[in-house]
mmCIF file of C-alpha atoms (C1' of nucleotides) in Angstrom:
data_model
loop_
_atom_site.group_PDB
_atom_site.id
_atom_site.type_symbol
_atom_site.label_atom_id
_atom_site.label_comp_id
_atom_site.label_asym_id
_atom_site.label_seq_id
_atom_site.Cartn_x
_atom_site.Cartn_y
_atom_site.Cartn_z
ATOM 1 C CA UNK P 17 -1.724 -0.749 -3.265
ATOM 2 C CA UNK P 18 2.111 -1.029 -3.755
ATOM 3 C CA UNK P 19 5.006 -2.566 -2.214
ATOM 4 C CA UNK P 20 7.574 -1.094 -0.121
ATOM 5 C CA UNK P 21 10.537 -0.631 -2.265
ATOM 6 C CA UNK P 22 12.472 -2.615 0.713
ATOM 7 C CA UNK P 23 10.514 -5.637 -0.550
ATOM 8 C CA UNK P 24 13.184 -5.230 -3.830
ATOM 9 C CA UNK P 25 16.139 -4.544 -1.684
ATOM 10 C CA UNK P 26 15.488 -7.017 1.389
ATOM 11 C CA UNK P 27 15.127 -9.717 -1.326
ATOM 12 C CA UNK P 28 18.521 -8.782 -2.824
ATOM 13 C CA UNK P 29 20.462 -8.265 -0.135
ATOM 14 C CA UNK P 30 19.042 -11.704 1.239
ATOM 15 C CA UNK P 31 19.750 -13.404 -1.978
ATOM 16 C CA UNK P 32 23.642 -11.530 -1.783
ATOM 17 C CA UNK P 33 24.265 -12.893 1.445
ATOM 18 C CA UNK P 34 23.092 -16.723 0.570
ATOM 19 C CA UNK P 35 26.131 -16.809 -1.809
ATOM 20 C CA UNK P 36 27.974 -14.952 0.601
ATOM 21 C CA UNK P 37 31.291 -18.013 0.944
ATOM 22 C CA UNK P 38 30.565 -19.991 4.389
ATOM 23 C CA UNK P 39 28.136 -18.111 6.011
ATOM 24 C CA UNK P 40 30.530 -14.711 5.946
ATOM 25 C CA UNK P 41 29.199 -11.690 7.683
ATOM 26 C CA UNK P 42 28.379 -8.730 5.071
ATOM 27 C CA UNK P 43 28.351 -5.613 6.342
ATOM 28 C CA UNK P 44 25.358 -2.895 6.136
ATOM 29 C CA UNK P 45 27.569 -1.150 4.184
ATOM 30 C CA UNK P 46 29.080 -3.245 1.748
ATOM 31 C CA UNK P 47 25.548 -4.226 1.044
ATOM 32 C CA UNK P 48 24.292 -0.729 0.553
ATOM 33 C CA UNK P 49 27.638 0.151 -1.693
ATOM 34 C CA UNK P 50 26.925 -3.236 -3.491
ATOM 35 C CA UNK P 51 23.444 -1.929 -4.907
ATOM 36 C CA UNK P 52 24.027 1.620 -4.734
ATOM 37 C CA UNK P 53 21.118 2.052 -1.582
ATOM 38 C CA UNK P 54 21.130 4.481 0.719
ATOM 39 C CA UNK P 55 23.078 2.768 3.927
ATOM 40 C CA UNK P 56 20.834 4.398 6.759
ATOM 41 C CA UNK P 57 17.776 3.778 4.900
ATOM 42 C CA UNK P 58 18.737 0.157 3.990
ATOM 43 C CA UNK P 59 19.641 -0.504 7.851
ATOM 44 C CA UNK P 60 16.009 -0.408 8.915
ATOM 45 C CA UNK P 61 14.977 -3.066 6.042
ATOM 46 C CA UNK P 62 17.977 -5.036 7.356
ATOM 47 C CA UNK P 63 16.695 -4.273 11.169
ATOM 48 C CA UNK P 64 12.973 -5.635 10.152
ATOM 49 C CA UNK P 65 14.616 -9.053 8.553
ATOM 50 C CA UNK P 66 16.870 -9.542 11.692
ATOM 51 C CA UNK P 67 13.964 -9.290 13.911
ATOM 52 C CA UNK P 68 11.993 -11.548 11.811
ATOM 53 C CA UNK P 69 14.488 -14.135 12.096
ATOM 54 C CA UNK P 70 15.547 -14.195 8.688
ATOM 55 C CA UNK P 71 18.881 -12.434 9.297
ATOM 56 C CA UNK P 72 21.563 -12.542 12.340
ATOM 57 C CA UNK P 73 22.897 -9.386 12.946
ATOM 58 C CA UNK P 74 26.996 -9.572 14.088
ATOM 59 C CA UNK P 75 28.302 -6.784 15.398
ATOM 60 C CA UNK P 76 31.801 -5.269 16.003
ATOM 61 C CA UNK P 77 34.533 -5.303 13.117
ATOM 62 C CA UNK P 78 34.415 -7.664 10.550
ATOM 63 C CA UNK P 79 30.828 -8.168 11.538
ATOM 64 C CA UNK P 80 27.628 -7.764 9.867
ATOM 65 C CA UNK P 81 24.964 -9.580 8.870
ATOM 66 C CA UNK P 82 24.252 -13.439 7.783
ATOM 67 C CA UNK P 83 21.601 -15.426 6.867
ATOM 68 C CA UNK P 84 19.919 -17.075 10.068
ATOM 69 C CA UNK P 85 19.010 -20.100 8.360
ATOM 70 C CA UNK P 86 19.783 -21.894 5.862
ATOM 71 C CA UNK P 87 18.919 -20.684 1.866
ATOM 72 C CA UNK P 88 17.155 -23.379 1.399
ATOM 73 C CA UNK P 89 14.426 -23.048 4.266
ATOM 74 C CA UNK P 90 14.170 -19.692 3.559
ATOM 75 C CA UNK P 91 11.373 -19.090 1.382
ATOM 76 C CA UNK P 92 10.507 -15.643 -1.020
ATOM 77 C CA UNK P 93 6.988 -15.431 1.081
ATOM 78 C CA UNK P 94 9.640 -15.237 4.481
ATOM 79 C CA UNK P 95 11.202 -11.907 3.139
ATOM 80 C CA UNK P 96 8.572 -9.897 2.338
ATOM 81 C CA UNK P 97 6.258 -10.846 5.354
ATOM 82 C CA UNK P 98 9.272 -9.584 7.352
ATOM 83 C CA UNK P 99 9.589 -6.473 5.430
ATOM 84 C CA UNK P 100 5.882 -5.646 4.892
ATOM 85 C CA UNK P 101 4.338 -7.290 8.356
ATOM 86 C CA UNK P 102 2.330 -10.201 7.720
ATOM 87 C CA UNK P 103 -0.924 -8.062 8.696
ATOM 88 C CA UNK P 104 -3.621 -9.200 6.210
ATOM 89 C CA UNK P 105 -3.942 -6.283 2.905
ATOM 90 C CA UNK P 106 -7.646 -6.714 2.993
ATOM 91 C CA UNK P 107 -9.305 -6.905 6.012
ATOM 92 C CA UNK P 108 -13.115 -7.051 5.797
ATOM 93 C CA UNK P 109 -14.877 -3.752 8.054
ATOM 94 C CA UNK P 110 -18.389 -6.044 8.072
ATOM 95 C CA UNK P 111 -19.966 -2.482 6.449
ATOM 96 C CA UNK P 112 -23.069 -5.010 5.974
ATOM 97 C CA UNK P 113 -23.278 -4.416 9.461
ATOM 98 C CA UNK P 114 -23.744 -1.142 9.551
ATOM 99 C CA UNK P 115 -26.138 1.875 7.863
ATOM 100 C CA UNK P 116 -29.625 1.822 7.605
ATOM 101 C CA UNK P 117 -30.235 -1.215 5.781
ATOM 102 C CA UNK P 118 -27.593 -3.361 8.422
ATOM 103 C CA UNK P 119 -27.899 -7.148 8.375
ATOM 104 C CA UNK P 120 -28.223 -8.525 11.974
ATOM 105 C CA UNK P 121 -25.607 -10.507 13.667
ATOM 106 C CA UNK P 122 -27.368 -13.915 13.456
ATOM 107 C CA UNK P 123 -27.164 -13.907 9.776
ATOM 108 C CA UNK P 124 -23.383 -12.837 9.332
ATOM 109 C CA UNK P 125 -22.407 -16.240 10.849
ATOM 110 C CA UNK P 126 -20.551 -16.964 6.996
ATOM 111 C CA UNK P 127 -18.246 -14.447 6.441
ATOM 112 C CA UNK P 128 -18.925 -12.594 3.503
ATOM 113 C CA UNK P 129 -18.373 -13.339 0.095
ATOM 114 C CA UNK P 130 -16.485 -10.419 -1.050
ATOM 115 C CA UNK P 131 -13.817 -11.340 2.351
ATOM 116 C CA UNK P 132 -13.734 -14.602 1.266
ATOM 117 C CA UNK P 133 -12.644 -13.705 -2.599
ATOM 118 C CA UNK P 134 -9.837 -11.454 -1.486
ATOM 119 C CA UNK P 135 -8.836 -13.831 1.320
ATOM 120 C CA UNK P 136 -8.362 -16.480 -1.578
ATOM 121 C CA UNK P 137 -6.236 -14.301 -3.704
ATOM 122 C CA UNK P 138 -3.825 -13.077 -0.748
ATOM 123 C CA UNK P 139 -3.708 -16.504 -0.336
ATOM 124 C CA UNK P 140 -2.478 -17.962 -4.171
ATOM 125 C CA UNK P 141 -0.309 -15.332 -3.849
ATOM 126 C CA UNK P 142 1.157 -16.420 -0.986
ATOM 127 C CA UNK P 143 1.739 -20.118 -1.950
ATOM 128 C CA UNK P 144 3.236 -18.628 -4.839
ATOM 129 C CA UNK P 145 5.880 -17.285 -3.123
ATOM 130 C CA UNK P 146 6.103 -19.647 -0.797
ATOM 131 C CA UNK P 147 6.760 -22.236 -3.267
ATOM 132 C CA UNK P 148 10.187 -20.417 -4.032
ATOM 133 C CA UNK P 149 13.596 -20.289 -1.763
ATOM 134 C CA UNK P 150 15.881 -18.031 -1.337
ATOM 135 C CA UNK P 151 18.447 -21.150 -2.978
ATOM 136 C CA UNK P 152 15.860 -21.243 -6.255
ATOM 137 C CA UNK P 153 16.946 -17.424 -6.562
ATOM 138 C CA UNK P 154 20.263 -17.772 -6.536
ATOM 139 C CA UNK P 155 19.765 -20.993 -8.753
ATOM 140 C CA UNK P 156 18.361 -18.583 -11.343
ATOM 141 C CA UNK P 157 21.095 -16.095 -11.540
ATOM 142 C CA UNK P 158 23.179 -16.511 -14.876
ATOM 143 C CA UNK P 159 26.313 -18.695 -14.285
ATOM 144 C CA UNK P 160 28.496 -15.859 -15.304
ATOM 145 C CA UNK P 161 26.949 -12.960 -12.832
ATOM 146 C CA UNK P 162 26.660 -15.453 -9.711
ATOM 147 C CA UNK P 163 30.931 -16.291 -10.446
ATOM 148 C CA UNK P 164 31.406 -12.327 -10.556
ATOM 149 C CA UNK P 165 29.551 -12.080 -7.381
ATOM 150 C CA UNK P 166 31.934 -14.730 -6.095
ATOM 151 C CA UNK P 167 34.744 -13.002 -6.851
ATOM 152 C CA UNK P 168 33.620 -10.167 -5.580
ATOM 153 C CA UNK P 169 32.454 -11.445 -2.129
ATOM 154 C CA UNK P 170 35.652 -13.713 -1.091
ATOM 155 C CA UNK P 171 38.077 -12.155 -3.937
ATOM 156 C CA UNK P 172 38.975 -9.376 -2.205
ATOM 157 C CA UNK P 173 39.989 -10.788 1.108
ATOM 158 C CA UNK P 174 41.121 -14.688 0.218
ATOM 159 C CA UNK Y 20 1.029 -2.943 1.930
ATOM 160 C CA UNK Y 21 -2.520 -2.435 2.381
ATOM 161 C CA UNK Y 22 -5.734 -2.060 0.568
ATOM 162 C CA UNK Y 23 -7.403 1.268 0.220
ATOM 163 C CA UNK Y 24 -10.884 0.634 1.830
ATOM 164 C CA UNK Y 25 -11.915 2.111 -0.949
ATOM 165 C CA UNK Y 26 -11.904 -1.602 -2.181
ATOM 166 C CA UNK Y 27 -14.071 -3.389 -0.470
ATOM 167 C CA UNK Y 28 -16.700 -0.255 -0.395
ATOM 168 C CA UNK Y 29 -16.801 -0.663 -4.564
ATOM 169 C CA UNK Y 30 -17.217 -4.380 -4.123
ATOM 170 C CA UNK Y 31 -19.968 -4.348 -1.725
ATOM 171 C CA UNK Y 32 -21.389 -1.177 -3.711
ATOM 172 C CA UNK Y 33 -21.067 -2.877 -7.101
ATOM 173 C CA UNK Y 34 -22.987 -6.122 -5.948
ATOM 174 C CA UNK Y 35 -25.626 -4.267 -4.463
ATOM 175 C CA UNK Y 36 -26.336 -2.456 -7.907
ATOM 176 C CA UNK Y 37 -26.022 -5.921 -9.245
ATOM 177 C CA UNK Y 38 -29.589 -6.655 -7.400
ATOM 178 C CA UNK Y 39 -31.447 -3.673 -8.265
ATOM 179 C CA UNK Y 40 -34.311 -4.497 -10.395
ATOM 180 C CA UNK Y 41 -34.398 -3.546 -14.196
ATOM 181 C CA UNK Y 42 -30.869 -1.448 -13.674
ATOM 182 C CA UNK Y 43 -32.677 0.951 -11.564
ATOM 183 C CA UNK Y 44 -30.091 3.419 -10.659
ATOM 184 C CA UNK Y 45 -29.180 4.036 -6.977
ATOM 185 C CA UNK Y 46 -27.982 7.600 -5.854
ATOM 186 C CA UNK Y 47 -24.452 7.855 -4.050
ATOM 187 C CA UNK Y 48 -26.527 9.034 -1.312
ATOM 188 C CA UNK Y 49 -28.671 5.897 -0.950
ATOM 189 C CA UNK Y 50 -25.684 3.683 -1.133
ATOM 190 C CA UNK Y 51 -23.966 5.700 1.725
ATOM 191 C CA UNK Y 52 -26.617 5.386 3.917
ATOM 192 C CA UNK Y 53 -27.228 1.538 2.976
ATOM 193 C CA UNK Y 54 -24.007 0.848 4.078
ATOM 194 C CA UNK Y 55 -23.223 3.880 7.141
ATOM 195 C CA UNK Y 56 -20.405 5.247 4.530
ATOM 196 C CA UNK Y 57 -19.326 8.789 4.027
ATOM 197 C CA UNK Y 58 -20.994 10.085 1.275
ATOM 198 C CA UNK Y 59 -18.862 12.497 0.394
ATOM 199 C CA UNK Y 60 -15.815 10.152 0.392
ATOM 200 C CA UNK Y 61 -18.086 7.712 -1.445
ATOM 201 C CA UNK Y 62 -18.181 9.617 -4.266
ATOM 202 C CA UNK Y 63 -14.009 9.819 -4.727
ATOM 203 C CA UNK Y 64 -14.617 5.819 -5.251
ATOM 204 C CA UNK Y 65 -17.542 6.112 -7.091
ATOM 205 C CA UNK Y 66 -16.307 8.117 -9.489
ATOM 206 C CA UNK Y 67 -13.097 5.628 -10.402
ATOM 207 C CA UNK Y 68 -14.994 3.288 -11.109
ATOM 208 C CA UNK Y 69 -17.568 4.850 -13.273
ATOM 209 C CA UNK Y 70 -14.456 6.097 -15.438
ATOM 210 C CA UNK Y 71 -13.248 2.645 -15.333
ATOM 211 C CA UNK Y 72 -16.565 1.589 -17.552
ATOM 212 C CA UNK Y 73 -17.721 -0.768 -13.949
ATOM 213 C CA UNK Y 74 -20.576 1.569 -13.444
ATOM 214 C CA UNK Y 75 -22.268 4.353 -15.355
ATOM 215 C CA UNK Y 76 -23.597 7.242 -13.713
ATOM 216 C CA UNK Y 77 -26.906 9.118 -14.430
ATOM 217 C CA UNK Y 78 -27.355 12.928 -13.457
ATOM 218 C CA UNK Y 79 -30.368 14.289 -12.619
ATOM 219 C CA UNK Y 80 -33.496 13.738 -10.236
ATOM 220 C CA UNK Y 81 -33.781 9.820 -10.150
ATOM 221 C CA UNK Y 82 -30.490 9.083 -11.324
ATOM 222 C CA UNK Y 83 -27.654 7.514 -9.515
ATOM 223 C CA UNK Y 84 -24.936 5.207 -10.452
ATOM 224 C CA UNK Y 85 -25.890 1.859 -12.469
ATOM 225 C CA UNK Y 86 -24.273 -1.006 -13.808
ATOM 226 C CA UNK Y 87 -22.468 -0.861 -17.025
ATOM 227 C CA UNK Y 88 -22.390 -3.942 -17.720
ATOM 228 C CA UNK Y 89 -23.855 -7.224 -16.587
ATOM 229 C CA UNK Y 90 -22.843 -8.930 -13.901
ATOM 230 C CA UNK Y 91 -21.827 -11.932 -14.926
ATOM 231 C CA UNK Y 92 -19.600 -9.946 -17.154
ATOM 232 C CA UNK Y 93 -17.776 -7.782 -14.644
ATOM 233 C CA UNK Y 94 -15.303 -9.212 -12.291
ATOM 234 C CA UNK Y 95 -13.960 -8.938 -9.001
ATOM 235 C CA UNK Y 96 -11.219 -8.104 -10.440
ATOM 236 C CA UNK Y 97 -12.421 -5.458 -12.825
ATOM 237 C CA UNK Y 98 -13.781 -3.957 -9.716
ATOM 238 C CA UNK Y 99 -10.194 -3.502 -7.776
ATOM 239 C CA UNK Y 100 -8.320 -2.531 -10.905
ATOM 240 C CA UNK Y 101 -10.797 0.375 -11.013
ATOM 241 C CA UNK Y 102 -10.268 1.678 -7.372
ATOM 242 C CA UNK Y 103 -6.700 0.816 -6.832
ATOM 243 C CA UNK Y 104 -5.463 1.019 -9.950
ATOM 244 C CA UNK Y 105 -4.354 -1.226 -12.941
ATOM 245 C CA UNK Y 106 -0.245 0.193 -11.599
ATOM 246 C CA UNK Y 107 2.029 -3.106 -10.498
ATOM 247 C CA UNK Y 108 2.202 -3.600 -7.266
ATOM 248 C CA UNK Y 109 6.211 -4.895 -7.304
ATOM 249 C CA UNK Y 110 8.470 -2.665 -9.751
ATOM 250 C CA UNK Y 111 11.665 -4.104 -10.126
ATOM 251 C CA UNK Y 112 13.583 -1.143 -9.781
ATOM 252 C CA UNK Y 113 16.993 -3.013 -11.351
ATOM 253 C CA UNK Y 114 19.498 -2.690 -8.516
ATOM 254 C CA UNK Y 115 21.647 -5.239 -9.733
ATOM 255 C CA UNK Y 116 22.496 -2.581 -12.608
ATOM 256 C CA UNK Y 117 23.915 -0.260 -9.972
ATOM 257 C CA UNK Y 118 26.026 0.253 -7.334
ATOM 258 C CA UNK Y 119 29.673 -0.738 -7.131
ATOM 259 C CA UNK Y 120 29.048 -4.314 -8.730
ATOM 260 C CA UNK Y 121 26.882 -3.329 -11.345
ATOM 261 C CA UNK Y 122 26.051 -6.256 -13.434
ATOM 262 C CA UNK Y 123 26.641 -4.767 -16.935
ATOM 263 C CA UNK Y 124 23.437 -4.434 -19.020
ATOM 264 C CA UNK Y 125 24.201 -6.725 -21.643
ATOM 265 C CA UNK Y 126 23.887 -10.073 -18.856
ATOM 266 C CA UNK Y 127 20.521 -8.058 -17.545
ATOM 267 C CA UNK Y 128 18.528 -9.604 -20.965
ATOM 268 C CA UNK Y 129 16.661 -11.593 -18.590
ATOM 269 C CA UNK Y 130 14.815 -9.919 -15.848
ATOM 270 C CA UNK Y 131 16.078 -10.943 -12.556
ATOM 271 C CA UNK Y 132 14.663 -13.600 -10.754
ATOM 272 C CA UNK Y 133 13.218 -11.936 -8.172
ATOM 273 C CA UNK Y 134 10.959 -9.905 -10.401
ATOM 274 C CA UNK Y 135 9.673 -12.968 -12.272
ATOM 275 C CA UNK Y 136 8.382 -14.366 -8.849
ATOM 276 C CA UNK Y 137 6.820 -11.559 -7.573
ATOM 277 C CA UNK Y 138 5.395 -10.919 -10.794
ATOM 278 C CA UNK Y 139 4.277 -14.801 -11.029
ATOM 279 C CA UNK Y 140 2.817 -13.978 -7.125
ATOM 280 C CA UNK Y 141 0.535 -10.766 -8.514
ATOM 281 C CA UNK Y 142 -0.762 -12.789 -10.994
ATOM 282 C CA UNK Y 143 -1.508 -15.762 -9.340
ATOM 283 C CA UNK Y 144 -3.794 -13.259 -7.444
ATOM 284 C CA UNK Y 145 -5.432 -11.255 -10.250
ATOM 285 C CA UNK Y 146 -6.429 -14.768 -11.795
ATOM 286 C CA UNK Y 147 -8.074 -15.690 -8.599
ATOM 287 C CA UNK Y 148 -9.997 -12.412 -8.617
ATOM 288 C CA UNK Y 149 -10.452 -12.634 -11.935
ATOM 289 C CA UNK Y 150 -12.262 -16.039 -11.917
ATOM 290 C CA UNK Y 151 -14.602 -14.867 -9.653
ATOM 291 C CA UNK Y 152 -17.673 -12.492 -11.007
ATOM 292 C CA UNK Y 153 -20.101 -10.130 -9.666
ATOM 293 C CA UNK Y 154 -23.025 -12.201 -10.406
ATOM 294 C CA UNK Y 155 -21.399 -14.946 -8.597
ATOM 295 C CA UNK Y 156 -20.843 -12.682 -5.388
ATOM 296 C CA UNK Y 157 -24.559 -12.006 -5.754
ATOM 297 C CA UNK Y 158 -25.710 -16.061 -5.490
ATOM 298 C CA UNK Y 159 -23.352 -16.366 -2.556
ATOM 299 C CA UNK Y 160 -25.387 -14.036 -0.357
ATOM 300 C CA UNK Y 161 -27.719 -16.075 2.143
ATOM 301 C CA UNK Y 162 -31.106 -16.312 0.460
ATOM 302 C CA UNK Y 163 -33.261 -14.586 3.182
ATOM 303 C CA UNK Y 164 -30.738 -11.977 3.425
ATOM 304 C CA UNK Y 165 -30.876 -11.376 -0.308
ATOM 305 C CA UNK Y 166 -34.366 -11.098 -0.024
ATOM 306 C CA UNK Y 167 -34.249 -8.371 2.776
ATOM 307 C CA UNK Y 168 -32.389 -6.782 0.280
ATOM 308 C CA UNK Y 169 -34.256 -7.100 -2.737
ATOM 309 C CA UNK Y 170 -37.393 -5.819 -0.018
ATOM 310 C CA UNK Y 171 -35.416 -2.728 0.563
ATOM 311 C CA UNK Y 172 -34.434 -1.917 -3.374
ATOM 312 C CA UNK Y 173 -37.848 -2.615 -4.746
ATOM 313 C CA UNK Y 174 -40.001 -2.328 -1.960
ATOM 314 C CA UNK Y 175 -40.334 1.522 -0.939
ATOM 315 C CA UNK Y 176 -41.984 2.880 -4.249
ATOM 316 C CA UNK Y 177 -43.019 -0.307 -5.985
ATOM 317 C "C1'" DG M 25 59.010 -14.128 23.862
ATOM 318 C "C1'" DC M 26 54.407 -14.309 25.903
ATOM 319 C "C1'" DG M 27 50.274 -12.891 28.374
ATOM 320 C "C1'" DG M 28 47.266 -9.366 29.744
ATOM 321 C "C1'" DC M 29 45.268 -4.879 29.165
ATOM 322 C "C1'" DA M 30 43.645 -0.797 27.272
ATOM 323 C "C1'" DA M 31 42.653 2.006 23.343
ATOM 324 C "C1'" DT M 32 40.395 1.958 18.992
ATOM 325 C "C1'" DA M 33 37.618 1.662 15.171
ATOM 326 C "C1'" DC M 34 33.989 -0.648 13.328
ATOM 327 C "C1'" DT M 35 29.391 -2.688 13.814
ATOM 328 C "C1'" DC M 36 24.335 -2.543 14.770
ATOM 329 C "C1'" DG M 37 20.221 -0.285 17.300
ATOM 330 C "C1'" DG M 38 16.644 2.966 18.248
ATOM 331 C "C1'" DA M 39 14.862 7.691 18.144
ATOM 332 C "C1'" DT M 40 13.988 11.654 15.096
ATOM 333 C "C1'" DA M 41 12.398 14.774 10.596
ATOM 334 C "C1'" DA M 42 10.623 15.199 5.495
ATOM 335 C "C1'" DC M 43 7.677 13.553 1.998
ATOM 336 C "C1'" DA M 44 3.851 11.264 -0.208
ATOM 337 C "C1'" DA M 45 -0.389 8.857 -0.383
ATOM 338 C "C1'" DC M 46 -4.660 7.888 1.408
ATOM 339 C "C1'" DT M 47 -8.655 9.840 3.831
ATOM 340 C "C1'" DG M 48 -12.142 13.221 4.234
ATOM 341 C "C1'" DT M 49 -14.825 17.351 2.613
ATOM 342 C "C1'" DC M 50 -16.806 21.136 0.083
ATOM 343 C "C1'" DC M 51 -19.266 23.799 -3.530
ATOM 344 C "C1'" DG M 52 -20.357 24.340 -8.579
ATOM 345 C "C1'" DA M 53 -22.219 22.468 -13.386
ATOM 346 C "C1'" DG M 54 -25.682 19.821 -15.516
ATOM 347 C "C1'" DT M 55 -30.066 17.387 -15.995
ATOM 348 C "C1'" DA M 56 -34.637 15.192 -15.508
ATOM 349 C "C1'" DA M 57 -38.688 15.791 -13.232
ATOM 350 C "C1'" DG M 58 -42.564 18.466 -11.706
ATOM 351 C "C1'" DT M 59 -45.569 22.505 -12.298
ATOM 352 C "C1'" DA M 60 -48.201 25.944 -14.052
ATOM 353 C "C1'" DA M 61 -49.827 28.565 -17.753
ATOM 354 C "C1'" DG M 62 -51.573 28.873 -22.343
ATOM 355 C "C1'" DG M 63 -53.874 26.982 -26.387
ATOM 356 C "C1'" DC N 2 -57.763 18.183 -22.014
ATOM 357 C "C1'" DC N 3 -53.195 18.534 -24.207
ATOM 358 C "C1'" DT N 4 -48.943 20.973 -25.175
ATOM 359 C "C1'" DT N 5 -45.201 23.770 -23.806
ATOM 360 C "C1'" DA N 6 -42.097 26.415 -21.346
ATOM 361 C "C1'" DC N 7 -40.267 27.357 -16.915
ATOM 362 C "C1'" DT N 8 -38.973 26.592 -12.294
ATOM 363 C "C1'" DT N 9 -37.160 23.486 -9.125
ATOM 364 C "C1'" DA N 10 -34.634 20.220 -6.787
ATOM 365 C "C1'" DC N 11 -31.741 16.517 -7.219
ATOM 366 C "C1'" DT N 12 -27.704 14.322 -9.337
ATOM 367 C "C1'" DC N 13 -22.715 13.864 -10.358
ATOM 368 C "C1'" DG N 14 -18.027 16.177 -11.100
ATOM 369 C "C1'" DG N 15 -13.732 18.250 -9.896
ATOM 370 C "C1'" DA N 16 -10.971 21.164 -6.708
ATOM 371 C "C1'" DC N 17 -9.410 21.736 -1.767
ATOM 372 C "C1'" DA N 18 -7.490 20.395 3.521
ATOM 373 C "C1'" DG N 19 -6.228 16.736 7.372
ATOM 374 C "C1'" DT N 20 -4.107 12.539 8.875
ATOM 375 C "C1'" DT N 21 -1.625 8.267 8.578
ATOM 376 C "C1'" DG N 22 2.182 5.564 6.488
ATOM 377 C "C1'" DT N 23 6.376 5.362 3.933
ATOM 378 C "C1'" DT N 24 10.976 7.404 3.022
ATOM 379 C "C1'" DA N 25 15.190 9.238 4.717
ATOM 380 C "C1'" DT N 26 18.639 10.349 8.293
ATOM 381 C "C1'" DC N 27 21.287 10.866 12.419
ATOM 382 C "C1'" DC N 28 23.847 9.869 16.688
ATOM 383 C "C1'" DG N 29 24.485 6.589 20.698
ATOM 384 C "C1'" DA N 30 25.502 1.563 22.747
ATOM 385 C "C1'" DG N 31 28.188 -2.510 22.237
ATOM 386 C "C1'" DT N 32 32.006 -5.560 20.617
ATOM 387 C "C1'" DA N 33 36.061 -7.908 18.219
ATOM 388 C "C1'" DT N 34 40.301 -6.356 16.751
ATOM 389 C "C1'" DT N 35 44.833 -4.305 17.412
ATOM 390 C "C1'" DG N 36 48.608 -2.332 19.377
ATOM 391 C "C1'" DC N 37 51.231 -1.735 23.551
ATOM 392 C "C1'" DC N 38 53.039 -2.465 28.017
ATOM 393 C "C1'" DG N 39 54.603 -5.343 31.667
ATOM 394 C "C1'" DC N 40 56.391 -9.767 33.089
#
DNA sequence: GCGGCAATACTCGGATAACAACTGTCCGAGTAAGTAAGG
DNA sequence: CCTTACTTACTCGGACAGTTGTTATCCGAGTATTGCCGC
């Protein structure tokens, strides 16, 4: 079981562009250049979080994309269900059911234990990161890094 | 991200050794056909966790797989560590250190943000797994099905 | 000088290969049981 | 009848293919800008 390394950069990028100065567009190249990423790679990441409603894609010059909401009702648990698909990691196959010593139907009304532990852990895991915006991120970026991202992102053009 | 079904085939397989009587040993084989699994693919699973100290196999005519330990001692998580492995799910992979705005290293003494809550996420889940142990999977199967159970472990050479 | 128009360059979007991991399978090494012979 | 050695059959263990998902990439469709021409 692992992530999908766009988890990392979907995150980032969405954290970029919530300190990006009044809503400005950031183009998927500037964001790729900004981490180092592969651009063509990083566009389909960037694709999943537009469709997911997380990002609004601009295009033509001086376009790009911008967050679709605001940071603050954007939660951690948003991004990565957008990236990874919010299909469930476990999902119980009722093997009781089946083989040679198969429980009937009429007895499988609970589902089973084992379902019900992982469904509980997906779940803590989930408030977890639901509990934390995409505004608490850039909250906890060191004073000094989050004013040289400033300058970076409206320096250049003022 | 998904589970390997691998997972819930150990679970269901570990708290099924949990009920046999006196740490009788089951065969791979039996526990394939209890359950309508693959045997051969079984085994692959099997195997993981018998090096991960969850089970302990036997060789030889009337051997099988066994518990190692008991079952109020082994964990639901001890059981998915075993078949998925104990690797982190999220590996921050430090893009902020590259790119064209590299943050220098020196500001980087704290990991970022984003890390920390998807680390804080992954082990909001392992404690919930972790709380929960085989022997307590065990009580939470339906009594008469239990007993069905127990019928078929014990009953065929008693 | 001003408005309209066309060319342009930049943006995203979906369709297309390469790689890795999970899934699935096989046959060989080792061992405990069962058996038969001998004492 | 008991002991002992052998045969046997059953067990796990590691090495070997197939398929799905992730990684990586490209070129085409659409749009705001920009320069130019006409009025």
């Amino acid at each position: 079981m692992r992530f999908s390394e766009g988890v990392e950069w979907g995150m980032h990028c969405t954290v970029l562009l919530a300190q990006a100065a009044g809503g400005k567009a950031l183009s998927r190249r500037a964001l790729a250049e900004h981490y180092g990423l592969p651009e063509a790679y990083l566009a389909k990441h960037l694709r999943a979080l537009a469709a997911a409603g997380i990002l609004r894609a601009v295009p033509g010059p001086g376009g790009g994309y911008q967050l679709a909401r605001p940071a603050a009702q954007l939660t951690a648990l948003d991004v990565v269900d957008a990236v990874e698909g919010t299909a469930s990691p476990f999902t119980c196959q009722e093997i009781r059911q089946q083989g040679t010593s198969a429980v009937p139907p009429e007895q499988c009304r609970r589902p089973c234990a084992i379902a019900v532990v992982m469904a509980q852990g997906q779940q803590a895991w989930r408030e977890t990161l639901r509990g934390v915006t995409i505004a608490d991120l850039v909250e906890r970026i060191p004073a000094p890094v989050r004013e040289q991202i400033r300058a970076k992102l409206g320096g250049p053009r003022p």
